[in-house]
Structure formats: C-alpha cells, structure tokens
Tab-separated table of C-alpha atoms in Angstrom:
chain	number	residue	atom	x	y	z
A	1	MET	CA	0.000	0.000	0.000
A	2	ARG	CA	2.739	2.437	0.971
A	3	ARG	CA	5.240	1.525	-1.756
A	4	GLN	CA	3.411	-0.810	-4.147
A	5	VAL	CA	0.512	1.522	-5.003
A	6	PRO	CA	2.815	4.455	-5.928
A	7	LEU	CA	4.886	2.094	-8.095
A	8	ILE	CA	1.721	0.867	-9.855
A	9	LEU	CA	0.477	4.452	-10.340
A	10	CYS	CA	3.833	5.496	-11.782
A	11	PHE	CA	3.794	2.505	-14.136
A	12	LEU	CA	0.207	3.117	-15.306
A	13	PHE	CA	0.609	6.868	-15.882
A	14	GLY	CA	4.006	6.338	-17.537
A	15	ILE	CA	2.830	3.625	-19.934
A	16	VAL	CA	-0.408	5.448	-20.793
A	17	MET	CA	1.374	8.747	-21.474
A	18	MET	CA	3.999	7.013	-23.584
A	19	LEU	CA	1.418	5.151	-25.693
A	20	VAL	CA	-1.003	8.040	-26.212
A	21	GLU	CA	1.812	10.153	-27.670
A	22	PHE	CA	1.926	7.740	-30.622
A	23	SER	CA	-1.814	7.431	-31.205
A	24	PRO	CA	-3.769	10.009	-33.222
A	25	HIS	CA	-7.157	8.537	-32.125
A	26	PRO	CA	-9.521	11.174	-30.637
A	27	ILE	CA	-10.015	9.147	-27.421
A	28	SER	CA	-6.276	8.837	-26.956
A	29	GLU	CA	-5.738	12.547	-27.689
A	30	GLY	CA	-8.520	13.452	-25.244
A	31	LEU	CA	-6.948	11.230	-22.588
A	32	ARG	CA	-3.545	12.810	-23.207
A	33	ALA	CA	-4.968	16.342	-22.885
A	34	GLU	CA	-6.806	15.401	-19.677
A	35	VAL	CA	-3.751	13.819	-18.030
A	36	ILE	CA	-1.648	16.870	-18.959
A	37	LYS	CA	-4.295	19.000	-17.205
A	38	TRP	CA	-4.018	16.721	-14.170
A	39	ASP	CA	-0.269	17.305	-14.283
A	40	LEU	CA	-0.879	21.077	-14.308
A	41	ILE	CA	-3.305	20.764	-11.377
A	42	ILE	CA	-1.148	18.482	-9.214
A	43	GLY	CA	2.135	20.271	-10.067
A	44	PRO	CA	1.449	23.531	-8.202
A	45	PHE	CA	0.732	21.561	-5.026
A	46	ALA	CA	4.359	20.373	-5.191
A	47	LEU	CA	5.282	23.991	-4.507
A	48	VAL	CA	3.837	23.360	-1.053
A	49	ILE	CA	6.846	21.194	-0.191
A	50	GLY	CA	9.232	23.938	-1.239
A	51	VAL	CA	7.368	26.635	0.674
A	52	ILE	CA	7.044	24.439	3.788
A	53	THR	CA	10.782	23.665	3.693
A	54	LEU	CA	11.709	27.331	3.205
A	55	VAL	CA	9.408	28.541	5.993
A	56	HIS	CA	10.593	25.739	8.298
A	57	THR	CA	14.258	26.626	7.640
A	58	HIS	CA	13.701	30.288	8.450
A	59	VAL	CA	11.496	29.600	11.498
A	60	ILE	CA	14.328	27.445	12.877
A	61	ARG	CA	16.827	30.242	12.131
A	62	VAL	CA	14.701	32.691	14.074
A	63	LYS	CA	14.067	30.277	16.956
A	64	ARG	CA	17.740	29.391	17.359
A	65	ARG	CA	18.866	32.984	16.841
A	66	VAL	CA	21.531	31.867	14.360
A	67	GLU	CA	23.751	34.513	12.804
A	68	HIS	CA	21.753	37.062	10.750
A	69	TRP	CA	18.444	35.537	11.880
A	70	GLN	CA	16.742	38.938	11.654
A	71	TYR	CA	16.863	38.784	7.861
A	72	SER	CA	14.566	35.729	7.887
A	73	TYR	CA	11.681	38.097	8.637
A	74	LEU	CA	12.373	39.745	5.277
A	75	VAL	CA	11.775	36.415	3.534
A	76	PHE	CA	8.389	36.107	5.262
A	77	PHE	CA	7.621	39.771	4.548
A	78	GLY	CA	8.415	39.466	0.823
A	79	MET	CA	6.415	36.276	0.487
A	80	ILE	CA	3.370	37.594	2.377
A	81	VAL	CA	3.323	40.914	0.501
A	82	MET	CA	3.430	39.232	-2.940
A	83	VAL	CA	0.772	36.670	-1.983
A	84	ALA	CA	-1.444	39.305	-0.297
A	85	PHE	CA	-1.508	41.534	-3.384
A	86	GLY	CA	-1.332	38.866	-6.078
A	87	LEU	CA	-3.585	36.106	-4.805
A	88	PRO	CA	-6.985	37.850	-4.556
A	89	THR	CA	-6.887	39.657	-7.906
A	90	GLY	CA	-4.208	37.796	-9.844
A	91	PRO	CA	-0.837	38.788	-11.322
A	92	LYS	CA	-2.392	41.840	-13.015
A	93	ASN	CA	-2.725	43.590	-9.644
A	94	GLU	CA	-1.052	47.023	-9.799
A	95	VAL	CA	1.006	46.691	-6.605
A	96	PHE	CA	2.015	43.121	-7.498
A	97	GLU	CA	3.184	44.257	-10.932
A	98	TRP	CA	4.954	47.285	-9.440
A	99	LEU	CA	6.863	45.078	-6.983
A	100	PHE	CA	7.742	42.654	-9.757
A	101	ASP	CA	8.946	45.351	-12.167
A	102	ASN	CA	10.771	47.593	-9.691
A	103	VAL	CA	12.076	45.214	-7.043
A	104	GLN	CA	12.213	41.629	-8.257
A	105	VAL	CA	13.323	42.119	-11.881
A	106	PRO	CA	16.108	44.670	-11.142
A	107	MET	CA	17.448	42.483	-8.331
A	108	GLU	CA	17.399	39.372	-10.492
A	109	ALA	CA	19.165	41.136	-13.389
A	110	THR	CA	21.736	42.616	-11.006
A	111	MET	CA	22.401	39.229	-9.369
A	112	PHE	CA	23.102	37.684	-12.780
A	113	SER	CA	25.204	40.649	-13.889
A	114	LEU	CA	27.234	40.260	-10.688
A	115	LEU	CA	28.449	36.980	-12.164
A	116	ALA	CA	30.283	38.957	-14.892
A	117	PHE	CA	32.842	39.979	-12.257
A	118	PHE	CA	33.248	36.495	-10.831
A	119	ILE	CA	33.451	34.925	-14.298
A	120	ALA	CA	36.211	37.412	-15.160
A	121	SER	CA	38.283	36.333	-12.170
A	122	ALA	CA	37.500	32.638	-12.749
A	123	SER	CA	38.496	32.863	-16.402
A	124	TYR	CA	41.824	34.406	-15.432
A	125	ARG	CA	42.584	31.244	-13.449
A	126	ALA	CA	41.065	28.805	-15.961
A	127	PHE	CA	42.451	30.308	-19.139
A	128	ARG	CA	46.116	29.656	-18.686
A	129	ALA	CA	47.038	27.975	-21.931
A	130	ARG	CA	49.069	25.160	-20.440
A	131	THR	CA	47.742	22.296	-22.551
A	132	LEU	CA	46.307	21.919	-26.050
A	133	GLU	CA	42.803	21.489	-24.621
A	134	ALA	CA	43.052	24.629	-22.459
A	135	THR	CA	44.403	26.583	-25.442
A	136	LEU	CA	41.480	25.460	-27.609
A	137	LEU	CA	39.022	26.489	-24.906
A	138	LEU	CA	40.733	29.859	-24.569
A	139	VAL	CA	40.878	30.530	-28.323
A	140	ALA	CA	37.233	29.476	-28.896
A	141	ALA	CA	36.026	31.617	-25.981
A	142	LEU	CA	38.042	34.635	-27.137
A	143	ILE	CA	36.792	34.381	-30.734
A	144	VAL	CA	33.176	34.064	-29.556
A	145	MET	CA	33.538	37.015	-27.178
A	146	ILE	CA	35.274	39.273	-29.700
A	147	GLY	CA	32.846	38.221	-32.436
A	148	ASN	CA	29.880	38.941	-30.180
A	149	ALA	CA	30.927	42.495	-29.372
A	150	PRO	CA	30.414	45.056	-32.197
A	151	ILE	CA	33.804	46.566	-31.395
A	152	GLY	CA	35.476	43.352	-32.627
A	153	ASP	CA	34.306	43.837	-36.208
A	154	VAL	CA	34.883	47.615	-36.095
A	155	LEU	CA	38.501	47.234	-34.964
A	156	TRP	CA	39.173	44.441	-37.455
A	157	ASN	CA	37.780	46.452	-40.368
A	158	GLU	CA	39.857	49.493	-39.324
A	159	LEU	CA	43.133	47.749	-38.643
A	160	SER	CA	43.278	44.709	-40.886
A	161	PRO	CA	43.540	44.830	-44.686
A	162	VAL	CA	42.170	41.263	-44.941
A	163	GLY	CA	38.403	40.684	-45.196
A	164	ASP	CA	35.398	42.373	-43.595
A	165	ASN	CA	33.720	41.395	-40.303
A	166	ILE	CA	36.044	38.416	-39.805
A	167	PRO	CA	35.522	38.184	-35.980
A	168	SER	CA	31.727	37.813	-36.218
A	169	THR	CA	32.052	35.432	-39.204
A	170	ALA	CA	34.578	33.286	-37.300
A	171	ARG	CA	32.320	33.297	-34.250
A	172	GLN	CA	29.346	32.145	-36.299
A	173	TRP	CA	31.410	29.409	-37.949
A	174	ILE	CA	32.568	28.105	-34.568
A	175	LEU	CA	29.012	28.151	-33.208
A	176	ASP	CA	27.558	26.419	-36.289
A	177	ASN	CA	30.223	23.755	-36.743
A	178	PRO	CA	32.559	22.461	-33.987
A	179	ASN	CA	30.351	23.857	-31.196
A	180	LEU	CA	27.150	22.397	-32.658
A	181	SER	CA	28.751	19.012	-33.333
A	182	SER	CA	29.984	18.669	-29.736
A	183	ARG	CA	26.604	19.848	-28.439
A	184	ARG	CA	24.854	17.288	-30.634
A	185	GLY	CA	27.106	14.573	-29.248
A	186	ILE	CA	26.277	15.662	-25.692
A	187	ILE	CA	22.538	15.979	-26.477
A	188	LEU	CA	22.441	12.488	-28.005
A	189	GLY	CA	24.245	11.007	-24.985
A	190	VAL	CA	22.057	12.814	-22.458
A	191	SER	CA	18.881	11.896	-24.342
A	192	LEU	CA	19.761	8.208	-24.380
A	193	GLY	CA	20.341	8.536	-20.626
A	194	VAL	CA	16.957	10.246	-20.134
A	195	ILE	CA	15.168	7.492	-22.064
A	196	SER	CA	16.872	4.674	-20.175
A	197	GLN	CA	16.212	6.397	-16.845
A	198	SER	CA	12.541	6.930	-17.785
A	199	ILE	CA	12.186	3.235	-18.633
A	200	ARG	CA	13.796	2.333	-15.302
A	201	ILE	CA	11.366	4.625	-13.468
A	202	ILE	CA	8.268	3.332	-15.287
A	203	PHE	CA	9.171	-0.296	-14.633
A	204	GLY	CA	9.969	0.368	-10.984
A	205	ILE	CA	13.689	-0.437	-11.210
A	206	GLU	CA	14.569	3.124	-10.200
A	207	ARG	CA	12.505	3.947	-7.123
A	208	SER	CA	14.628	6.469	-5.231
A	209	TYR	CA	11.797	9.023	-5.584
A	210	LEU	CA	9.816	6.977	-3.043
A	211	GLY	CA	12.328	7.943	-0.373
A	212	GLY	CA	13.271	5.827	2.624
A	213	GLY	CA	11.081	4.109	5.213
A	214	ASP	CA	8.141	1.734	4.697
B	1	MET	CA	4.924	55.969	-8.823
B	2	GLU	CA	7.288	55.723	-11.793
B	3	VAL	CA	9.935	57.924	-10.141
B	4	LEU	CA	9.575	55.981	-6.898
B	5	GLY	CA	9.974	52.755	-8.877
B	6	ILE	CA	13.229	53.999	-10.429
B	7	TRP	CA	14.600	54.997	-7.012
B	8	VAL	CA	13.613	51.677	-5.445
B	9	ALA	CA	15.135	49.717	-8.357
B	10	ALA	CA	18.337	51.803	-8.134
B	11	PHE	CA	18.529	51.254	-4.360
B	12	PHE	CA	18.229	47.474	-4.716
B	13	THR	CA	20.659	47.423	-7.654
B	14	LEU	CA	23.274	49.192	-5.514
B	15	CYS	CA	22.485	46.903	-2.563
B	16	ILE	CA	23.301	43.848	-4.708
B	17	TYR	CA	26.437	45.438	-6.192
B	18	SER	CA	27.672	46.255	-2.677
B	19	PHE	CA	28.550	42.539	-2.482
B	20	LEU	CA	31.503	43.293	-4.769
B	21	TYR	CA	33.100	44.968	-1.765
B	22	ARG	CA	32.155	42.192	0.665
B	23	ASP	CA	29.144	40.589	2.354
B	24	ASN	CA	27.276	43.379	4.140
B	25	PRO	CA	23.841	44.212	5.674
B	26	PHE	CA	22.591	45.963	2.500
B	27	TYR	CA	23.300	42.903	0.381
B	28	ARG	CA	21.731	40.558	2.931
B	29	PHE	CA	18.657	42.810	3.121
B	30	ALA	CA	18.183	42.705	-0.666
B	31	GLU	CA	19.026	39.014	-0.923
B	32	HIS	CA	16.477	37.882	1.682
B	33	LEU	CA	13.771	40.162	0.353
B	34	PHE	CA	14.435	38.830	-3.144
B	35	VAL	CA	13.991	35.233	-1.974
B	36	GLY	CA	10.689	36.099	-0.283
B	37	LEU	CA	9.341	38.034	-3.264
B	38	SER	CA	10.341	35.293	-5.718
B	39	VAL	CA	8.608	32.600	-3.674
B	40	GLY	CA	5.501	34.771	-3.339
B	41	TYR	CA	5.537	35.391	-7.080
B	42	GLY	CA	5.842	31.638	-7.715
B	43	ILE	CA	2.896	30.887	-5.423
B	44	VAL	CA	0.652	33.479	-7.093
B	45	PHE	CA	1.543	32.327	-10.588
B	46	SER	CA	1.115	28.613	-9.860
B	47	ILE	CA	-2.311	29.243	-8.379
B	48	HIS	CA	-3.516	31.688	-11.035
B	49	GLN	CA	-2.092	29.863	-14.046
B	50	GLY	CA	-2.436	26.269	-12.854
B	51	LEU	CA	-4.981	25.656	-10.143
B	52	ILE	CA	-7.626	28.275	-10.980
B	53	PRO	CA	-7.967	27.766	-14.780
B	54	PHE	CA	-7.483	23.990	-14.776
B	55	ALA	CA	-9.097	22.948	-11.483
B	56	TRP	CA	-11.193	25.620	-9.782
B	57	ASP	CA	-12.973	27.085	-12.868
B	58	PRO	CA	-14.135	23.717	-14.297
B	59	PHE	CA	-15.114	22.572	-10.805
B	60	TRP	CA	-17.123	25.752	-10.136
B	61	GLU	CA	-18.734	25.506	-13.574
B	62	ALA	CA	-19.707	21.931	-12.818
B	63	ILE	CA	-21.496	23.038	-9.678
B	64	THR	CA	-23.221	26.123	-11.078
B	65	LYS	CA	-24.123	24.699	-14.511
B	66	ARG	CA	-24.622	21.142	-13.273
B	67	GLU	CA	-22.056	19.714	-15.723
B	68	PHE	CA	-21.006	16.874	-13.557
B	69	MET	CA	-17.967	15.879	-15.669
B	70	GLY	CA	-16.249	18.888	-14.133
B	71	LEU	CA	-16.469	17.200	-10.760
B	72	LEU	CA	-13.788	14.801	-12.020
B	73	LYS	CA	-11.364	17.663	-11.332
B	74	LEU	CA	-11.794	16.758	-7.681
B	75	ILE	CA	-9.560	13.729	-8.279
B	76	PRO	CA	-6.357	15.628	-9.211
B	77	ILE	CA	-7.177	18.247	-6.558
B	78	PHE	CA	-7.427	15.485	-3.953
B	79	ILE	CA	-4.180	13.909	-5.226
B	80	GLY	CA	-2.470	17.319	-5.066
B	81	LEU	CA	-3.718	17.880	-1.512
B	82	LEU	CA	-1.837	14.723	-0.505
B	83	PHE	CA	1.334	16.859	-0.673
B	84	PHE	CA	0.163	18.350	2.632
B	85	ALA	CA	0.578	14.879	4.211
B	86	ARG	CA	4.253	15.859	4.495
B	87	VAL	CA	3.424	17.923	7.593
B	88	VAL	CA	1.789	14.978	9.431
B	89	PRO	CA	4.577	12.465	10.167
B	90	LYS	CA	2.154	9.550	10.623
B	91	TYR	CA	0.737	9.985	7.113
B	92	SER	CA	3.767	11.465	5.380
B	93	TRP	CA	4.046	8.343	3.163
B	94	LEU	CA	0.924	9.521	1.327
B	95	ILE	CA	3.087	12.128	-0.412
B	96	ARG	CA	4.442	9.276	-2.565
B	97	TYR	CA	1.131	9.093	-4.461
B	98	PRO	CA	1.260	12.547	-6.111
B	99	ILE	CA	5.030	12.297	-6.598
B	100	ALA	CA	4.668	8.898	-8.303
B	101	ILE	CA	1.943	10.247	-10.609
B	102	LEU	CA	3.949	13.356	-11.548
B	103	ILE	CA	7.090	11.294	-12.163
B	104	GLY	CA	5.137	8.679	-14.137
B	105	ILE	CA	3.601	11.348	-16.377
B	106	GLY	CA	6.995	13.021	-16.836
B	107	ALA	CA	8.801	9.765	-17.626
B	108	GLY	CA	6.066	8.572	-19.981
B	109	ARG	CA	6.037	11.819	-21.933
B	110	ALA	CA	9.835	12.066	-21.947
B	111	ILE	CA	10.415	8.843	-23.901
B	112	PRO	CA	8.630	9.740	-27.191
B	113	ASN	CA	9.371	13.465	-26.960
B	114	VAL	CA	13.085	13.080	-26.262
B	115	MET	CA	13.357	10.375	-28.897
B	116	ASP	CA	11.753	12.647	-31.475
B	117	ALA	CA	13.258	16.056	-30.661
B	118	ARG	CA	16.642	15.129	-29.269
B	119	ILE	CA	17.618	11.972	-31.078
B	120	PHE	CA	15.862	11.634	-34.445
B	121	ARG	CA	15.969	15.333	-35.282
B	122	GLN	CA	19.597	15.712	-34.206
B	123	VAL	CA	20.651	12.694	-36.265
B	124	TYR	CA	18.534	13.999	-39.146
B	125	GLY	CA	20.221	17.413	-38.908
B	126	THR	CA	23.648	15.763	-38.915
B	127	LEU	CA	23.016	13.485	-41.891
B	128	THR	CA	20.729	15.590	-44.122
B	129	PRO	CA	23.599	17.590	-45.720
B	130	PHE	CA	25.035	14.337	-47.114
B	131	GLY	CA	21.921	13.909	-49.234
B	132	GLN	CA	22.459	17.408	-50.562
B	133	ILE	CA	26.131	16.614	-51.235
B	134	HIS	CA	24.988	13.600	-53.254
B	135	ALA	CA	22.675	15.860	-55.258
B	136	GLY	CA	25.567	18.247	-55.878
B	137	ALA	CA	23.775	21.120	-54.143
B	138	LEU	CA	26.535	22.101	-51.710
B	139	GLY	CA	29.767	24.043	-52.164
B	140	PHE	CA	33.197	23.189	-50.778
B	141	PHE	CA	32.767	24.921	-47.399
B	142	GLU	CA	29.337	23.368	-46.803
B	143	ILE	CA	30.723	19.901	-47.596
B	144	PHE	CA	33.640	20.536	-45.244
B	145	GLY	CA	31.174	21.714	-42.550
B	146	ALA	CA	28.977	18.627	-43.005
B	147	ILE	CA	31.952	16.242	-42.704
B	148	LEU	CA	33.268	18.172	-39.690
B	149	MET	CA	29.831	17.925	-38.063
B	150	LEU	CA	29.619	14.155	-38.543
B	151	VAL	CA	33.194	13.620	-37.339
B	152	GLY	CA	32.540	15.864	-34.308
B	153	VAL	CA	29.340	14.052	-33.312
B	154	ILE	CA	30.911	10.588	-33.663
B	155	CYS	CA	34.087	11.587	-31.780
B	156	THR	CA	32.140	13.304	-28.976
B	157	LEU	CA	29.885	10.260	-28.565
B	158	THR	CA	32.951	8.001	-28.531
B	159	TYR	CA	34.447	10.075	-25.715
B	160	PHE	CA	31.323	9.365	-23.615
B	161	PHE	CA	31.283	5.668	-24.530
B	162	PHE	CA	32.760	3.934	-21.505
B	163	SER	CA	32.018	0.293	-22.387
B	164	ILE	CA	35.304	0.040	-24.284
B	165	GLU	CA	38.693	1.024	-22.914
B	166	HIS	CA	39.901	4.230	-24.556
B	167	ARG	CA	43.066	2.813	-26.130
B	168	GLY	CA	44.299	2.487	-29.704
B	169	ALA	CA	41.878	3.713	-32.373
B	170	VAL	CA	39.090	4.356	-29.826
B	171	GLY	CA	41.508	6.373	-27.698
B	172	GLY	CA	42.507	8.450	-30.728
B	173	ILE	CA	38.877	9.099	-31.703
B	174	SER	CA	37.973	10.059	-28.128
B	175	LYS	CA	40.935	12.482	-28.074
B	176	VAL	CA	39.536	14.173	-31.179
B	177	GLY	CA	36.209	14.222	-29.265
B	178	ILE	CA	37.936	16.134	-26.451
B	179	ILE	CA	39.092	18.748	-28.981
B	180	PHE	CA	35.513	19.257	-30.190
B	181	LEU	CA	34.256	19.352	-26.607
B	182	MET	CA	36.822	21.979	-25.622
B	183	VAL	CA	35.854	24.212	-28.534
B	184	GLY	CA	32.183	23.687	-27.577
B	185	PHE	CA	32.816	24.511	-23.908
B	186	GLY	CA	34.930	27.514	-24.903
B	187	SER	CA	32.198	28.956	-27.089
B	188	ALA	CA	29.563	28.232	-24.431
B	189	PHE	CA	31.763	30.030	-21.899
B	190	GLY	CA	32.263	32.954	-24.282
B	191	ASN	CA	28.516	33.238	-24.822
B	192	THR	CA	27.848	33.094	-21.072
B	193	VAL	CA	30.400	35.822	-20.360
B	194	MET	CA	28.907	38.038	-23.054
B	195	GLY	CA	25.402	37.426	-21.667
B	196	ARG	CA	26.469	38.462	-18.172
B	197	VAL	CA	28.359	41.481	-19.517
B	198	SER	CA	25.232	42.519	-21.446
B	199	LEU	CA	23.262	42.391	-18.195
B	200	LEU	CA	25.948	44.440	-16.475
B	201	ILE	CA	25.829	47.045	-19.260
B	202	GLN	CA	22.033	47.150	-18.968
B	203	ARG	CA	22.173	47.724	-15.189
B	204	VAL	CA	24.864	50.404	-15.478
B	205	ASP	CA	22.844	52.040	-18.271
B	206	PHE	CA	19.792	52.013	-15.989
B	207	LEU	CA	21.741	53.657	-13.156
B	208	LEU	CA	23.353	56.315	-15.353
B	209	SER	CA	20.452	57.169	-17.654
B	210	ASP	CA	17.153	56.303	-15.907
B	211	TRP	CA	18.232	57.092	-12.364
B	212	LEU	CA	21.008	59.707	-12.465
B	213	ARG	CA	20.088	61.029	-15.958
B	214	LEU	CA	23.777	61.477	-16.783
B	215	ILE	CA	23.565	60.007	-20.286
C-alpha cells in the first residue's frame, strides 16, 4: 500500500502517457490532454513542499537565533506581501506588478550581472594555456567574445587589410560547426540517458523518488 | 509611482552590487527580500495559471451549470492535496502518491518526446547535408562543414562511450572528441560571459540614464 501503489500508479501513468503520444485517435488525444491537465493541477501543489521547507528553515533560524536571523523576517515579509496583493486579484494587480517590475526584476538582473565579475576572475585562473585542450578552450572563448561584441568587427575592419567582419564570421562558424557538433554529441548522450532512466522509473527499477522508510 | 519605482530599483541594484566589496547588511537585506518576493511570485503564478484555470474554474462551472464531468477535477485536486501529508509524520508516506503520478507522467512523456526532438531530429540534422552533397547542391565549405559535423558528433559520442577502454583507435577518436568538446565549452563560456556582460551594461545604463540622468 505504501510503496506498491505508488509504483503501480507510476507505471500506469508512464505507460499510458507514452502510448497516447503515438496514437492520433480522438479518445487517446482526449486522454492525453486530460492527463496533462491533471499534471498542471497536481504540479502547483508540489510547490507546497518547497514553501514548507523554506518557511521551516527560516522559522528554525529565528528560533535558534543563528547569525543574521533577523533577515529571515524579510523572507516572510516578501512572500506575504506578494501573496497578499497577487492572490486575490491575480498577477495583473497594480502593486504586485509594481513590486515585480521595480524590485524583483532589477534584483534578479543585477544578481546575474554580478556573475560577470566572478566569471572574469575565474576565467583568469582557468584560461592559462598550459595544454592543447586549455588553449582550444581559450581561443574558442576569445573568438566568440570578440565576435559577439560590435567593437570586434569595427577594430578588425579598421586595422586589418584582410576581409570584412572576420571576428563575427569566425564566431558564427565556430558556433555552427565544432560547437554544434559537440553539443549534438552531448545531447544524443544525455537523451539516451533520459530514455533509459525513464524506462527504469516506469518499470519500478529506479525507485529512489519513493524515499526511505516503509 | 514611476519615479519611486526607479529609485527603489536603483537602491536594490546598488544593494546587490555592494557585495563586490564584501558581504554586508545591504546585500543581505536585498538578498532575503528577493527570496521572499520570488517565492511569493511563484505561489501566485502557480495558483492563477495552474490551479484556478485547470481545477477551480471547471469545478465551479460543474457546480453552477450542473455539468457533472467537471467534478472529475476533484480527483487531481485530492491527489495534489496529498502533498500536505508531508506535515503529518504519521501519514507522510501519502506524499508518494502525487510524486509517483507526476514522475510517471513526466517519464512517460519524456520517452517519445526526447526520442523525437533530441535523437531523431539531431541525427537527421547531422546526416541531411550528405543527401544534398549527393545531389551536388553544396559548395566546398558546406561539404567541409557537413563532414566536420559528422566527425565531431561521432568523436564526442565516442568520448562518452565507456564500455570500451579508450586505447588504440578508440583512444585516438575520443581524443579528437575532447578537442571538439573543448571548442564547444569555450564557445559556451564565451557566450555566457557576453550574456552576463550585457546584463551588467544594462544595469549600469539604468543607473546612469534612468536614475542619475547622466547620459
């Protein structure tokens, strides 16, 4: 009951969803659409686990007065404010949109842009051309970066007598040929892994998602 | 409200950038608030774009218009509610039911979709140019590109093929695979750096033009 029923459910839903993808019959298409809706209904409830874990973590931080515990109240404040304005009237609420546009989006963009500095220092350490492989990585990265920036083509056209827009052309060639071929190799390998793992899950060989205990 | 929005956005932008100096109260303030707002945003969107249109609306319609098929939506709602069993230790095992269903649906859909989009189409894209070569429709550089693509895919796959020891011919092919991988990683790195730098330029542009009106 505790482990067998979930395994049977996983098997049934997995097999049905796999088979209906291949069948153009209206009943099968209707079934597929309905199960996808079930997925969209059940999915948001999974957020409950995340929210419970986050709240639990911060309640513990406050209770135990760990270092910087005061900031945990900001997590609760942010969450409550967004839910209070967004939940009753939906994401089109003026205050909800204002908070999203003027607080959340700028902070998110700034957090990601912060990585530019750390990537710069990391690349200094990583890009020492000690081996052939490291040199290739360095050269490919440099060509892509120079080709991406408009200044690359401008400088080349001003300074070099050979060809026009060579940096951006070289960048595009690298992206379309050696880069794409290695990505295809990786995609094919990963996809075969995904398929074999899915088969293992459907047939109950892989059952780590059930967790421990009875 | 617009001016206030610009000032608030500028304040939080500077709070995050203050981390470049070192960890400090301004950064922690912005960081924790960001986590809270993001979670709140996620909750609102999941409810308004998942639960309400796909569960609540059909269910309510079923009650008001007496279309009893809509009552079937009670089944996934009930299954979803089993996630709350996590908070009652005695019944926490019930959480396996919704997880098993979600994973089953995901695994079942993954097999045909991945096979189609990520295997057949990738192989098709790799081999199609050879048909065009046969028809004499490609020039020298396209033929060179097509051969390079095929060689790159085979060598990269060989590098990840661990059932045979990488010695002799297989070792040589896998070494060529490493070369392709390094160029691929290099270009991915270059693209990532440029993406982050673009974001940095956009934030600095916001501070200098929208906020300070210097440019």
